[in-house]
mmCIF file of C-alpha atoms in Angstrom:
data_model
loop_
_atom_site.group_PDB
_atom_site.id
_atom_site.type_symbol
_atom_site.label_atom_id
_atom_site.label_comp_id
_atom_site.label_asym_id
_atom_site.label_seq_id
_atom_site.Cartn_x
_atom_site.Cartn_y
_atom_site.Cartn_z
ATOM 1 C CA MET A 1 -0.210 0.108 0.335
ATOM 2 C CA ALA A 2 2.755 2.271 0.943
ATOM 3 C CA ASN A 3 4.919 1.946 -1.872
ATOM 4 C CA GLY A 4 2.467 1.539 -4.733
ATOM 5 C CA ARG A 5 2.152 -1.021 -7.339
ATOM 6 C CA PHE A 6 5.772 -1.331 -9.107
ATOM 7 C CA GLY A 7 8.000 1.069 -7.073
ATOM 8 C CA ASP A 8 10.688 2.165 -9.804
ATOM 9 C CA ILE A 9 11.547 -0.775 -12.127
ATOM 10 C CA CYS A 10 14.119 -1.159 -14.900
ATOM 11 C CA LEU A 11 14.392 -4.146 -17.135
ATOM 12 C CA GLU A 12 16.126 -5.587 -20.304
ATOM 13 C CA ALA A 13 13.549 -7.554 -22.683
ATOM 14 C CA VAL A 14 14.164 -9.307 -25.840
ATOM 15 C CA LEU A 15 11.704 -9.589 -28.654
ATOM 16 C CA ALA A 16 10.628 -12.286 -30.571
ATOM 17 C CA ASN A 17 13.164 -11.245 -33.387
ATOM 18 C CA GLY A 18 16.048 -11.217 -31.055
ATOM 19 C CA THR A 19 16.399 -7.585 -30.858
ATOM 20 C CA VAL A 20 17.512 -6.757 -27.124
ATOM 21 C CA LEU A 21 16.054 -3.702 -25.492
ATOM 22 C CA ASP A 22 18.187 -2.289 -22.876
ATOM 23 C CA MET A 23 15.818 -0.133 -20.512
ATOM 24 C CA LEU A 24 18.131 -0.670 -17.459
ATOM 25 C CA GLY A 25 19.075 3.421 -17.385
ATOM 26 C CA THR A 26 19.736 4.234 -13.671
ATOM 27 C CA LEU A 27 17.947 8.002 -14.280
ATOM 28 C CA ARG A 28 15.248 8.675 -11.564
ATOM 29 C CA LYS A 29 13.690 11.285 -14.280
ATOM 30 C CA ASP A 30 13.723 10.940 -18.199
ATOM 31 C CA ASN A 31 10.842 12.132 -20.155
ATOM 32 C CA THR A 32 12.317 11.614 -23.848
ATOM 33 C CA GLY A 33 10.006 9.636 -25.812
ATOM 34 C CA TYR A 34 7.751 6.771 -24.804
ATOM 35 C CA ASP A 35 8.359 4.878 -21.505
ATOM 36 C CA LEU A 36 8.617 1.386 -23.288
ATOM 37 C CA LYS A 37 9.018 -0.497 -20.101
ATOM 38 C CA HIS A 38 5.652 -0.165 -19.250
ATOM 39 C CA LEU A 39 4.676 -2.208 -22.098
ATOM 40 C CA PHE A 40 6.499 -5.463 -20.716
ATOM 41 C CA ILE A 41 5.533 -4.719 -17.031
ATOM 42 C CA GLY A 42 2.304 -6.987 -16.760
ATOM 43 C CA SER A 43 2.212 -8.185 -20.160
ATOM 44 C CA GLU A 44 2.784 -11.854 -19.056
ATOM 45 C CA GLY A 45 5.733 -12.611 -21.544
ATOM 46 C CA SER A 46 3.494 -12.041 -24.465
ATOM 47 C CA LEU A 47 5.649 -9.081 -25.933
ATOM 48 C CA GLY A 48 9.260 -9.873 -25.147
ATOM 49 C CA VAL A 49 10.991 -12.358 -22.804
ATOM 50 C CA VAL A 50 12.206 -10.325 -19.794
ATOM 51 C CA THR A 51 16.067 -10.979 -18.992
ATOM 52 C CA LYS A 52 17.027 -8.403 -16.345
ATOM 53 C CA VAL A 53 15.283 -6.541 -13.801
ATOM 54 C CA SER A 54 16.290 -3.782 -11.563
ATOM 55 C CA ILE A 55 14.277 -2.628 -8.583
ATOM 56 C CA LEU A 56 14.771 0.107 -6.588
ATOM 57 C CA THR A 57 13.491 -1.227 -3.013
ATOM 58 C CA PRO A 58 12.697 1.093 -0.086
ATOM 59 C CA PRO A 59 15.012 0.971 2.797
ATOM 60 C CA LYS A 60 13.569 -1.534 5.672
ATOM 61 C CA LEU A 61 12.196 1.195 8.211
ATOM 62 C CA SER A 62 13.043 0.292 11.956
ATOM 63 C CA SER A 63 9.551 1.134 13.256
ATOM 64 C CA VAL A 64 6.618 -1.150 12.599
ATOM 65 C CA ASN A 65 3.131 -1.401 14.443
ATOM 66 C CA VAL A 66 0.581 -3.752 13.800
ATOM 67 C CA ALA A 67 -3.063 -3.456 15.385
ATOM 68 C CA PHE A 68 -5.885 -6.191 15.046
ATOM 69 C CA LEU A 69 -9.493 -4.584 15.347
ATOM 70 C CA ALA A 70 -12.946 -5.333 15.084
ATOM 71 C CA CYS A 71 -15.827 -3.635 13.684
ATOM 72 C CA LYS A 72 -19.692 -4.097 13.556
ATOM 73 C CA ASP A 73 -20.069 -3.436 9.994
ATOM 74 C CA TYR A 74 -18.414 -2.672 6.680
ATOM 75 C CA LEU A 75 -19.540 0.828 6.550
ATOM 76 C CA SER A 76 -17.380 1.107 9.689
ATOM 77 C CA CYS A 77 -14.722 -0.348 8.064
ATOM 78 C CA GLN A 78 -14.758 1.884 5.181
ATOM 79 C CA LYS A 79 -14.749 4.761 7.378
ATOM 80 C CA LEU A 80 -11.874 3.634 9.612
ATOM 81 C CA LEU A 81 -9.848 3.470 6.103
ATOM 82 C CA LEU A 82 -10.645 7.306 5.482
ATOM 83 C CA GLU A 83 -9.963 8.167 9.097
ATOM 84 C CA ALA A 84 -6.512 5.982 8.910
ATOM 85 C CA LYS A 85 -5.325 7.717 6.010
ATOM 86 C CA LYS A 86 -6.382 11.440 7.377
ATOM 87 C CA LYS A 87 -4.567 10.538 10.923
ATOM 88 C CA LEU A 88 -1.938 8.091 10.243
ATOM 89 C CA GLY A 89 -0.819 9.633 6.770
ATOM 90 C CA GLU A 90 2.523 8.649 5.743
ATOM 91 C CA ILE A 91 3.050 5.469 8.368
ATOM 92 C CA LEU A 92 -0.044 3.789 6.984
ATOM 93 C CA SER A 93 1.607 0.838 5.488
ATOM 94 C CA ALA A 94 -1.536 -1.865 5.338
ATOM 95 C CA PHE A 95 -5.085 -1.897 5.554
ATOM 96 C CA GLU A 96 -6.548 -5.342 5.597
ATOM 97 C CA PHE A 97 -9.757 -6.477 6.096
ATOM 98 C CA ILE A 98 -11.647 -9.903 7.139
ATOM 99 C CA ASP A 99 -15.082 -10.979 7.162
ATOM 100 C CA ASN A 100 -16.494 -13.153 9.899
ATOM 101 C CA GLN A 101 -16.633 -16.334 7.656
ATOM 102 C CA SER A 102 -12.971 -15.940 6.780
ATOM 103 C CA PHE A 103 -12.257 -15.523 10.037
ATOM 104 C CA ASN A 104 -13.866 -18.424 11.370
ATOM 105 C CA VAL A 105 -12.560 -20.625 8.721
ATOM 106 C CA VAL A 106 -8.979 -19.578 9.977
ATOM 107 C CA LEU A 107 -9.756 -20.404 13.494
ATOM 108 C CA ASN A 108 -11.001 -23.662 12.257
ATOM 109 C CA HIS A 109 -8.425 -24.802 10.036
ATOM 110 C CA LEU A 110 -5.335 -23.004 10.314
ATOM 111 C CA GLU A 111 -2.837 -24.311 12.619
ATOM 112 C CA GLY A 112 -1.397 -21.894 15.479
ATOM 113 C CA ALA A 113 -4.194 -19.476 14.636
ATOM 114 C CA ARG A 114 -6.072 -17.836 17.949
ATOM 115 C CA ASN A 115 -8.457 -15.166 18.155
ATOM 116 C CA PRO A 116 -6.710 -11.717 19.078
ATOM 117 C CA LEU A 117 -10.129 -10.603 20.758
ATOM 118 C CA PRO A 118 -11.565 -13.479 22.653
ATOM 119 C CA PRO A 119 -14.140 -14.299 23.557
ATOM 120 C CA SER A 120 -16.203 -12.328 21.289
ATOM 121 C CA MET A 121 -16.707 -12.729 17.306
ATOM 122 C CA HIS A 122 -17.198 -9.686 15.351
ATOM 123 C CA ASN A 123 -18.849 -9.027 11.802
ATOM 124 C CA PHE A 124 -15.608 -7.766 10.523
ATOM 125 C CA TYR A 125 -11.994 -7.545 11.397
ATOM 126 C CA VAL A 126 -9.329 -5.133 10.384
ATOM 127 C CA LEU A 127 -5.538 -5.400 10.457
ATOM 128 C CA ILE A 128 -3.441 -2.255 10.363
ATOM 129 C CA GLU A 129 0.167 -1.738 9.949
ATOM 130 C CA THR A 130 2.272 1.344 10.027
ATOM 131 C CA THR A 131 5.881 1.589 9.204
ATOM 132 C CA GLY A 132 8.080 4.749 9.780
ATOM 133 C CA SER A 133 11.626 5.653 11.489
ATOM 134 C CA ASP A 134 10.443 6.865 14.886
ATOM 135 C CA GLU A 135 8.957 4.377 17.037
ATOM 136 C CA SER A 136 7.847 6.503 19.888
ATOM 137 C CA TYR A 137 6.251 8.815 17.553
ATOM 138 C CA ASP A 138 4.837 6.176 15.303
ATOM 139 C CA LYS A 139 3.150 4.294 18.468
ATOM 140 C CA GLU A 140 1.847 7.466 19.752
ATOM 141 C CA LYS A 141 0.234 8.406 16.567
ATOM 142 C CA LEU A 142 -1.110 4.918 16.047
ATOM 143 C CA GLU A 143 -2.423 4.605 19.656
ATOM 144 C CA ALA A 144 -3.955 8.101 19.494
ATOM 145 C CA PHE A 145 -5.846 6.845 16.258
ATOM 146 C CA LEU A 146 -7.037 3.993 17.731
ATOM 147 C CA LEU A 147 -8.652 5.628 21.021
ATOM 148 C CA HIS A 148 -10.267 8.196 18.287
ATOM 149 C CA SER A 149 -11.671 5.453 16.177
ATOM 150 C CA MET A 150 -13.028 3.524 19.495
ATOM 151 C CA GLU A 151 -14.406 6.643 20.933
ATOM 152 C CA GLY A 152 -16.218 7.524 17.713
ATOM 153 C CA GLY A 153 -17.893 4.214 17.206
ATOM 154 C CA LEU A 154 -16.048 3.003 14.535
ATOM 155 C CA VAL A 155 -14.292 -0.098 16.532
ATOM 156 C CA SER A 156 -15.746 -2.329 18.818
ATOM 157 C CA ASP A 157 -12.826 -3.971 20.323
ATOM 158 C CA GLY A 158 -8.944 -4.076 19.288
ATOM 159 C CA VAL A 159 -5.410 -4.998 20.228
ATOM 160 C CA LEU A 160 -2.370 -3.247 19.623
ATOM 161 C CA ALA A 161 0.579 -5.677 19.230
ATOM 162 C CA GLN A 162 3.207 -5.476 22.213
ATOM 163 C CA ASP A 163 6.058 -7.335 20.169
ATOM 164 C CA ILE A 164 7.323 -8.766 17.025
ATOM 165 C CA ASN A 165 5.429 -12.224 17.654
ATOM 166 C CA GLN A 166 2.238 -11.094 18.469
ATOM 167 C CA ALA A 167 2.429 -8.521 15.393
ATOM 168 C CA SER A 168 3.371 -11.724 13.467
ATOM 169 C CA SER A 169 0.513 -13.899 14.779
ATOM 170 C CA PHE A 170 -2.018 -11.040 13.488
ATOM 171 C CA TRP A 171 -0.669 -11.340 9.970
ATOM 172 C CA HIS A 172 -0.533 -15.061 10.298
ATOM 173 C CA ILE A 173 -4.411 -14.813 10.484
ATOM 174 C CA ARG A 174 -4.454 -12.715 7.494
ATOM 175 C CA GLU A 175 -1.922 -14.489 5.261
ATOM 176 C CA GLY A 176 -3.401 -17.912 6.378
ATOM 177 C CA ILE A 177 -6.974 -17.519 5.087
ATOM 178 C CA PRO A 178 -6.186 -18.774 1.442
ATOM 179 C CA GLU A 179 -4.527 -21.784 2.930
ATOM 180 C CA SER A 180 -7.466 -22.424 5.377
ATOM 181 C CA ILE A 181 -10.066 -22.225 2.812
ATOM 182 C CA MET A 182 -8.193 -24.851 0.821
ATOM 183 C CA LYS A 183 -8.508 -27.116 3.759
ATOM 184 C CA ALA A 184 -12.270 -26.560 3.951
ATOM 185 C CA GLY A 185 -13.013 -28.071 0.704
ATOM 186 C CA ALA A 186 -13.287 -27.031 -2.846
ATOM 187 C CA VAL A 187 -12.811 -23.383 -3.651
ATOM 188 C CA TYR A 188 -13.428 -21.047 -6.399
ATOM 189 C CA LYS A 189 -11.485 -17.792 -6.298
ATOM 190 C CA TYR A 190 -11.639 -14.466 -7.736
ATOM 191 C CA ASP A 191 -9.028 -11.653 -7.243
ATOM 192 C CA LEU A 192 -11.048 -8.535 -8.322
ATOM 193 C CA SER A 193 -10.549 -4.667 -8.053
ATOM 194 C CA ILE A 194 -13.903 -3.211 -7.176
ATOM 195 C CA PRO A 195 -14.670 0.586 -5.945
ATOM 196 C CA VAL A 196 -14.223 0.284 -2.003
ATOM 197 C CA GLU A 197 -17.906 1.281 -1.376
ATOM 198 C CA LYS A 198 -19.319 -1.401 -3.598
ATOM 199 C CA MET A 199 -16.874 -4.029 -2.715
ATOM 200 C CA TYR A 200 -18.754 -6.008 -0.391
ATOM 201 C CA ASP A 201 -22.068 -5.447 -1.907
ATOM 202 C CA LEU A 202 -20.899 -8.520 -4.330
ATOM 203 C CA VAL A 203 -20.057 -10.776 -1.536
ATOM 204 C CA GLU A 204 -23.923 -10.196 -0.044
ATOM 205 C CA GLU A 205 -25.185 -10.535 -3.460
ATOM 206 C CA MET A 206 -22.960 -13.890 -4.268
ATOM 207 C CA ARG A 207 -24.270 -15.257 -0.702
ATOM 208 C CA VAL A 208 -28.162 -14.660 -1.830
ATOM 209 C CA ARG A 209 -27.533 -16.342 -5.205
ATOM 210 C CA LEU A 210 -26.008 -19.191 -3.881
ATOM 211 C CA GLY A 211 -28.116 -19.591 -0.676
ATOM 212 C CA HIS A 212 -26.778 -22.817 1.526
ATOM 213 C CA SER A 213 -25.413 -24.574 -1.399
ATOM 214 C CA ALA A 214 -21.567 -22.579 -0.573
ATOM 215 C CA LYS A 215 -19.879 -20.693 2.267
ATOM 216 C CA VAL A 216 -19.173 -17.205 0.823
ATOM 217 C CA MET A 217 -16.008 -15.259 2.061
ATOM 218 C CA GLY A 218 -14.790 -11.753 1.334
ATOM 219 C CA TYR A 219 -11.165 -10.390 2.354
ATOM 220 C CA GLY A 220 -8.411 -8.628 0.890
ATOM 221 C CA HIS A 221 -6.492 -5.159 0.715
ATOM 222 C CA LEU A 222 -9.328 -2.257 1.608
ATOM 223 C CA GLY A 223 -6.474 0.251 0.917
ATOM 224 C CA ASP A 224 -6.145 -0.947 -2.685
ATOM 225 C CA SER A 225 -9.774 -1.812 -3.404
ATOM 226 C CA ASN A 226 -8.912 -5.667 -3.791
ATOM 227 C CA LEU A 227 -11.323 -7.736 -2.927
ATOM 228 C CA HIS A 228 -10.390 -11.644 -2.767
ATOM 229 C CA LEU A 229 -13.646 -13.466 -3.236
ATOM 230 C CA ASN A 230 -13.351 -17.166 -2.224
ATOM 231 C CA ILE A 231 -16.214 -19.454 -2.382
ATOM 232 C CA SER A 232 -15.854 -22.831 -0.478
ATOM 233 C CA THR A 233 -18.292 -26.084 -1.433
ATOM 234 C CA PRO A 234 -17.603 -29.569 -0.318
ATOM 235 C CA GLN A 235 -16.615 -30.287 -3.632
ATOM 236 C CA TYR A 236 -16.480 -29.095 -7.080
ATOM 237 C CA ASP A 237 -20.024 -28.781 -8.837
ATOM 238 C CA ASP A 238 -20.457 -27.727 -12.540
ATOM 239 C CA ALA A 239 -23.864 -26.349 -11.587
ATOM 240 C CA ILE A 240 -22.464 -23.842 -8.607
ATOM 241 C CA LEU A 241 -19.910 -22.621 -11.247
ATOM 242 C CA ALA A 242 -22.583 -21.984 -13.388
ATOM 243 C CA GLN A 243 -24.440 -19.700 -10.544
ATOM 244 C CA ILE A 244 -21.115 -17.777 -9.920
ATOM 245 C CA GLU A 245 -19.874 -17.097 -13.474
ATOM 246 C CA PRO A 246 -20.353 -15.300 -15.610
ATOM 247 C CA PHE A 247 -22.425 -13.342 -12.900
ATOM 248 C CA VAL A 248 -19.113 -12.648 -11.045
ATOM 249 C CA TYR A 249 -17.351 -10.823 -14.262
ATOM 250 C CA GLU A 250 -20.732 -9.180 -14.965
ATOM 251 C CA TRP A 251 -20.951 -7.910 -11.676
ATOM 252 C CA THR A 252 -17.674 -6.259 -11.863
ATOM 253 C CA SER A 253 -17.682 -4.916 -15.052
ATOM 254 C CA LYS A 254 -20.944 -3.505 -14.185
ATOM 255 C CA HIS A 255 -19.235 -1.401 -11.219
ATOM 256 C CA ARG A 256 -16.257 -0.802 -13.172
ATOM 257 C CA GLY A 257 -13.781 -2.960 -11.745
ATOM 258 C CA SER A 258 -11.245 -5.423 -12.906
ATOM 259 C CA ILE A 259 -11.824 -9.030 -12.802
ATOM 260 C CA SER A 260 -7.784 -9.432 -12.078
ATOM 261 C CA ALA A 261 -6.399 -7.197 -9.403
ATOM 262 C CA GLU A 262 -3.047 -9.018 -8.991
ATOM 263 C CA HIS A 263 -2.683 -12.349 -10.465
ATOM 264 C CA GLY A 264 -3.104 -11.421 -14.186
ATOM 265 C CA VAL A 265 -4.821 -12.669 -17.053
ATOM 266 C CA GLY A 266 -3.204 -15.705 -18.290
ATOM 267 C CA LEU A 267 -5.046 -18.504 -20.461
ATOM 268 C CA MET A 268 -7.907 -18.989 -17.848
ATOM 269 C CA LYS A 269 -9.059 -15.077 -18.207
ATOM 270 C CA ALA A 270 -7.712 -14.360 -21.551
ATOM 271 C CA ASN A 271 -11.409 -14.565 -23.237
ATOM 272 C CA LYS A 272 -12.961 -12.530 -20.246
ATOM 273 C CA ILE A 273 -10.599 -9.443 -20.715
ATOM 274 C CA HIS A 274 -13.368 -7.415 -21.923
ATOM 275 C CA TYR A 275 -15.399 -7.732 -18.685
ATOM 276 C CA SER A 276 -12.450 -5.369 -17.560
ATOM 277 C CA LYS A 277 -12.494 -3.547 -20.742
ATOM 278 C CA SER A 278 -15.983 -2.003 -21.230
ATOM 279 C CA ALA A 279 -17.787 -1.811 -24.667
ATOM 280 C CA GLU A 280 -16.852 2.050 -24.595
ATOM 281 C CA THR A 281 -12.989 0.969 -24.581
ATOM 282 C CA ALA A 282 -13.112 -2.049 -26.708
ATOM 283 C CA SER A 283 -10.417 0.210 -28.475
ATOM 284 C CA LEU A 284 -7.923 -0.624 -25.412
ATOM 285 C CA VAL A 285 -8.152 -4.420 -26.505
ATOM 286 C CA GLN A 286 -7.843 -3.627 -30.191
ATOM 287 C CA LEU A 287 -4.656 -1.658 -29.670
ATOM 288 C CA MET A 288 -3.307 -4.130 -27.466
ATOM 289 C CA ALA A 289 -3.638 -6.753 -30.009
ATOM 290 C CA SER A 290 -2.143 -4.344 -32.601
ATOM 291 C CA ILE A 291 1.008 -4.073 -30.173
ATOM 292 C CA LYS A 292 1.314 -7.763 -30.052
ATOM 293 C CA LYS A 293 1.141 -8.027 -33.763
ATOM 294 C CA LEU A 294 3.837 -5.335 -34.007
ATOM 295 C CA LEU A 295 6.400 -6.815 -31.472
ATOM 296 C CA ASP A 296 5.423 -10.698 -32.263
ATOM 297 C CA PRO A 297 3.714 -11.069 -35.802
ATOM 298 C CA ASN A 298 4.241 -14.460 -35.544
ATOM 299 C CA GLY A 299 2.719 -15.179 -32.319
ATOM 300 C CA ILE A 300 5.528 -17.434 -30.781
ATOM 301 C CA LEU A 301 5.548 -15.436 -27.454
ATOM 302 C CA ASN A 302 3.501 -16.764 -24.702
ATOM 303 C CA PRO A 303 0.628 -17.771 -27.212
ATOM 304 C CA TYR A 304 -2.960 -17.793 -26.110
ATOM 305 C CA LYS A 305 -2.272 -15.706 -23.096
ATOM 306 C CA VAL A 306 -3.728 -12.136 -22.010
ATOM 307 C CA LEU A 307 -5.653 -11.621 -25.276
ATOM 308 C CA PRO A 308 -8.814 -13.095 -26.245
ATOM 309 C CA GLY A 309 -8.381 -15.995 -28.878
ATOM 310 C CA SER A 310 -10.339 -14.386 -31.713
ATOM 311 C CA LEU A 311 -7.840 -11.460 -31.403
ATOM 312 C CA ALA A 312 -4.638 -13.374 -30.887
ATOM 313 C CA SER A 313 -5.408 -15.231 -33.935
ATOM 314 C CA SER A 314 -6.021 -12.323 -36.246
ATOM 315 C CA SER A 315 -3.865 -9.921 -34.800
#
């Protein structure tokens, strides 16, 4: 959240015809012409083979604080995010939300997971991390924010990690959700980017749609508008999949979201890319196909990925 998606990246790539593109310049600022490296970032090897990468990594700061909080509803989570951005500012490095269903599956299936806020169970949980260079200042700032949030009714309960072990136990819960869900049965996973105010509407609508045939869970990076929608069933079922898709993609498209926030398009979603690029912006996908044709006229670089089959074959 704090350092953005890519940071500062330089790279070298080899085109389909063997041309080597050296984009490893060390200049922080260079506005002479097109910044071509961004063509290759996220292209999943379909435009060229990336052979070298240089990444500017931010220094590891010494002061890290983690809080695990409970909220009564999703609206409170949204408001808490806005307050965190205002009150914590530059030290806010993570804002993760977990719904009750996701939290329960972790407690039931993840080894070593414990409820940080016993004995009560809450509707939503939020993990907040701050990162800075002044330990006393950062902790005081976070404590003041937590007090303000509790007094304002945004937070029902909460705990601030007292040491690195407790902080790690909080992160263990958040990072252990995918593993826990896989242990619970078959799982249908969706990595979506949706406006924050609409994000949890999809989870609730999917629960109504599937009823008792599945457990629908929502969690993710609220600070980045990234929802991980996971649907758990005792076993894989084509009838349930037909209820999920294409509904989940159509819903995301309707709310101007992305069907792949982090995980790329690859082969499985290539023919679904239009859900993220609406009819009004169909020219964007056509332009992608034109770029593919220019750089890889014979279609030998990672074929059948990223672009729909109809465009990939005709590009």
